[in-house]
Short mmCIF file of C-alpha atoms (C1' of nucleotides) in Angstrom, two decimals:
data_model
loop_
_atom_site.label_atom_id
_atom_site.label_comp_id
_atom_site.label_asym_id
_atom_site.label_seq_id
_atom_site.Cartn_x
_atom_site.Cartn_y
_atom_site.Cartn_z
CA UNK K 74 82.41 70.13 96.90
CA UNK K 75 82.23 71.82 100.16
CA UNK K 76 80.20 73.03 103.19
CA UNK K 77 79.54 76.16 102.23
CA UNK K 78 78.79 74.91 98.81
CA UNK K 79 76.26 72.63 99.34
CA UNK K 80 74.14 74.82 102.09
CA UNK K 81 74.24 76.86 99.59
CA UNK K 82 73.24 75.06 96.73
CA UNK K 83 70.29 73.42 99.42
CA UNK K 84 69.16 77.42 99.86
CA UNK K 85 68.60 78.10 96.28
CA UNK K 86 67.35 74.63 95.72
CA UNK K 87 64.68 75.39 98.24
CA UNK K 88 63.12 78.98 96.83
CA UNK K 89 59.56 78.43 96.00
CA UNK K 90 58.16 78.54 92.82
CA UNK K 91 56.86 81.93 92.45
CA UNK K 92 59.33 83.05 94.08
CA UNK K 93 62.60 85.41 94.52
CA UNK K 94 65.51 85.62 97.09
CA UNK K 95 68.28 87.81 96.64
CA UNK K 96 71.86 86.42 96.75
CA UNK K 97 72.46 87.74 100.48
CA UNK K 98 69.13 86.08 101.96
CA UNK K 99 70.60 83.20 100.33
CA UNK K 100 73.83 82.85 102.04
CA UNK K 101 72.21 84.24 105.16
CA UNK K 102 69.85 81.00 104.81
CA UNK K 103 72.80 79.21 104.08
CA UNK K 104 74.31 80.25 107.49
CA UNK K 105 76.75 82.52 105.50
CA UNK K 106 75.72 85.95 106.51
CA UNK K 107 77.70 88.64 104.69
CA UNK K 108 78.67 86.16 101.83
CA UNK K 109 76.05 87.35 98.94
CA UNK K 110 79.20 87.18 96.54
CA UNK K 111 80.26 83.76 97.69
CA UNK K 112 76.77 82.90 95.74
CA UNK K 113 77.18 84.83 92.59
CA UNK K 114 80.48 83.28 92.40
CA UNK K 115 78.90 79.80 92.72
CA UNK K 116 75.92 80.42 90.36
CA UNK K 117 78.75 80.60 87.83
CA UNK K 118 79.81 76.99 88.45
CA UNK K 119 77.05 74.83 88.92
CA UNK K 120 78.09 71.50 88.66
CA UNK K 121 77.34 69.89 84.88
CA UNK K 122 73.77 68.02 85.49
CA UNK K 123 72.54 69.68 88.42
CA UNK K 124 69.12 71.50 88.41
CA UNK K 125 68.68 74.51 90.29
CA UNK K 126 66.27 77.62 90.13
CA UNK K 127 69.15 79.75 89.45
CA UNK K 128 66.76 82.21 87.69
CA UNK K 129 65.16 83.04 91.38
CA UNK K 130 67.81 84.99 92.70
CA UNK K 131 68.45 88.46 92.05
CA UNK K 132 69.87 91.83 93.54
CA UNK K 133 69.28 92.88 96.62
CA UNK K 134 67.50 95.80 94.54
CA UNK K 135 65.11 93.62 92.71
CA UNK K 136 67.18 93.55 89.47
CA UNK K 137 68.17 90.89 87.70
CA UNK K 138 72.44 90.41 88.01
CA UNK K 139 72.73 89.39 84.68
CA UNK K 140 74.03 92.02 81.68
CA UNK K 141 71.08 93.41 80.04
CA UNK K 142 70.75 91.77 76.67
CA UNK K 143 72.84 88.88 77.59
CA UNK K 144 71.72 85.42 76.49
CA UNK K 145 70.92 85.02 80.61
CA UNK K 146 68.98 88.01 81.00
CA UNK K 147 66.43 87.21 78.76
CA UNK K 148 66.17 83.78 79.81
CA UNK K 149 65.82 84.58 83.33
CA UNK K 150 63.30 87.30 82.84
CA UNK K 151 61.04 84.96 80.64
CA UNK K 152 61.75 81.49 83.43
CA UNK K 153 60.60 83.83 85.77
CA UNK K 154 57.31 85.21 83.86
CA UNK K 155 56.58 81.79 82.99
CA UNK K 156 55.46 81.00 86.96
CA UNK K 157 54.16 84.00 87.37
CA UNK K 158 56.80 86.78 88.93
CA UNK K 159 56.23 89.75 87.39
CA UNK K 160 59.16 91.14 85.79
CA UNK K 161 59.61 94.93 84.53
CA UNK K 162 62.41 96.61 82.88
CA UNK K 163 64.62 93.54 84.76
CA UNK K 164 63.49 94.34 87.76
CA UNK K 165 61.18 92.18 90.22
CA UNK K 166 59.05 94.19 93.08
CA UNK K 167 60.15 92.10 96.32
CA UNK K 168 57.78 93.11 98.20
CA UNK K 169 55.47 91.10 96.55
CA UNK K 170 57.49 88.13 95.34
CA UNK K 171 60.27 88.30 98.02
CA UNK K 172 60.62 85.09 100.28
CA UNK K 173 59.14 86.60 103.22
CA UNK K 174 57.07 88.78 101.39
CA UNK K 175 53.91 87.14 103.66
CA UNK K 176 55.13 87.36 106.63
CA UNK K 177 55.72 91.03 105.88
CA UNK K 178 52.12 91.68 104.52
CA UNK K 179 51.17 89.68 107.25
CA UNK K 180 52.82 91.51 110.09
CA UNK K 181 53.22 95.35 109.13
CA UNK K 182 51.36 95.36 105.11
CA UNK K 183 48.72 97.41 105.37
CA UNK K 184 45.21 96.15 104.01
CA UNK K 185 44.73 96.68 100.53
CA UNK K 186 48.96 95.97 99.45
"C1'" DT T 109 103.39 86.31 96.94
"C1'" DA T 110 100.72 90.55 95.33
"C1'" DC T 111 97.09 92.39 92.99
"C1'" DT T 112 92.76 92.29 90.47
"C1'" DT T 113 87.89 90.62 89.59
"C1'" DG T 114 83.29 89.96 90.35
"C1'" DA T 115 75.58 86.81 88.77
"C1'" DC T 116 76.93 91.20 95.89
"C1'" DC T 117 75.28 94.20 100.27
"C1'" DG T 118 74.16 97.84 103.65
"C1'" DT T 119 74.85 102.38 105.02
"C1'" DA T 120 75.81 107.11 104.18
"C1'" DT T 121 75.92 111.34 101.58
"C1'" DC W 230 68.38 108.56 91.35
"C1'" DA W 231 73.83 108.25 91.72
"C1'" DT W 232 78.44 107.91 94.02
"C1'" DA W 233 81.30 106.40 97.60
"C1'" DC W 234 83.00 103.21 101.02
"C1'" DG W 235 84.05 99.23 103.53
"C1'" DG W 236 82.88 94.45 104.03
"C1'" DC W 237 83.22 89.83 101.85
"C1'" DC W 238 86.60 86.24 99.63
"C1'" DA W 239 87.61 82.37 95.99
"C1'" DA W 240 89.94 82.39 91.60
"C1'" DG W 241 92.60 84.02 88.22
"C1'" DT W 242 96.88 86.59 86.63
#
DNA sequence: TACTTGACCGTAT
DNA sequence: CATACGGCCAAGT
């Protein structure tokens, strides 16, 4: 297992509950800017026994990556409903469950978002 | 070695 | 909303 890997791995392992990142804020957490498909790649060989909130990473869009109707997609959808991201048609509003989604509100949301 | 694939992204049109 | 384009690059053929 590698550098890259792991910092990886570490990035994903560390999304809140609650929570979404998309696969390039990933790898740009990971100190891999420009490498979101590094992390797809890698979410499709997680190492047998090891735990990680795969289901809180999506598209840059919002959307979940996984084929609609795919064993995944469902599973995803409902992991995430079941802590509370809302989920709609496979797609998750980031600016409301988005890592930094605070700081955003915080610094430019207006009142009442 | 050469070419294709893919749980991707940002910008432009 | 949808297409296109270039960037990214480990694995698989």
């Amino acid at each position: 297992m590698n550098d890259a890997q792991e910092r990886i791995y570490a990035a994903i392992a560390a999304i809140p509950p609650g929570r979404v990142a998309s696969y390039g804020a990933i790898a740009a957490r990971a100190g891999l800017p420009g490498r979101a498909r590094l992390v797809g790649r890698l979410l499709g060989e997680v190492p047998e026994g090891m735990t990680l909130p795969w289901f809180r990473v999506l598209r840059a869009s919002g959307e979940v990556a996984l084929p609609r109707g795919s064993r995944g997609f469902r599973e995803q959808c409902r992991l995430l409903k079941a802590e509370g991201v809302e989920v709609k048609n496979g797609r998750v509003p980031l600016s409301r469950f988005g890592l930094d989604a605070d700081v955003d509100r915080a610094l430019w949301g207006m009142p009442g978002f």
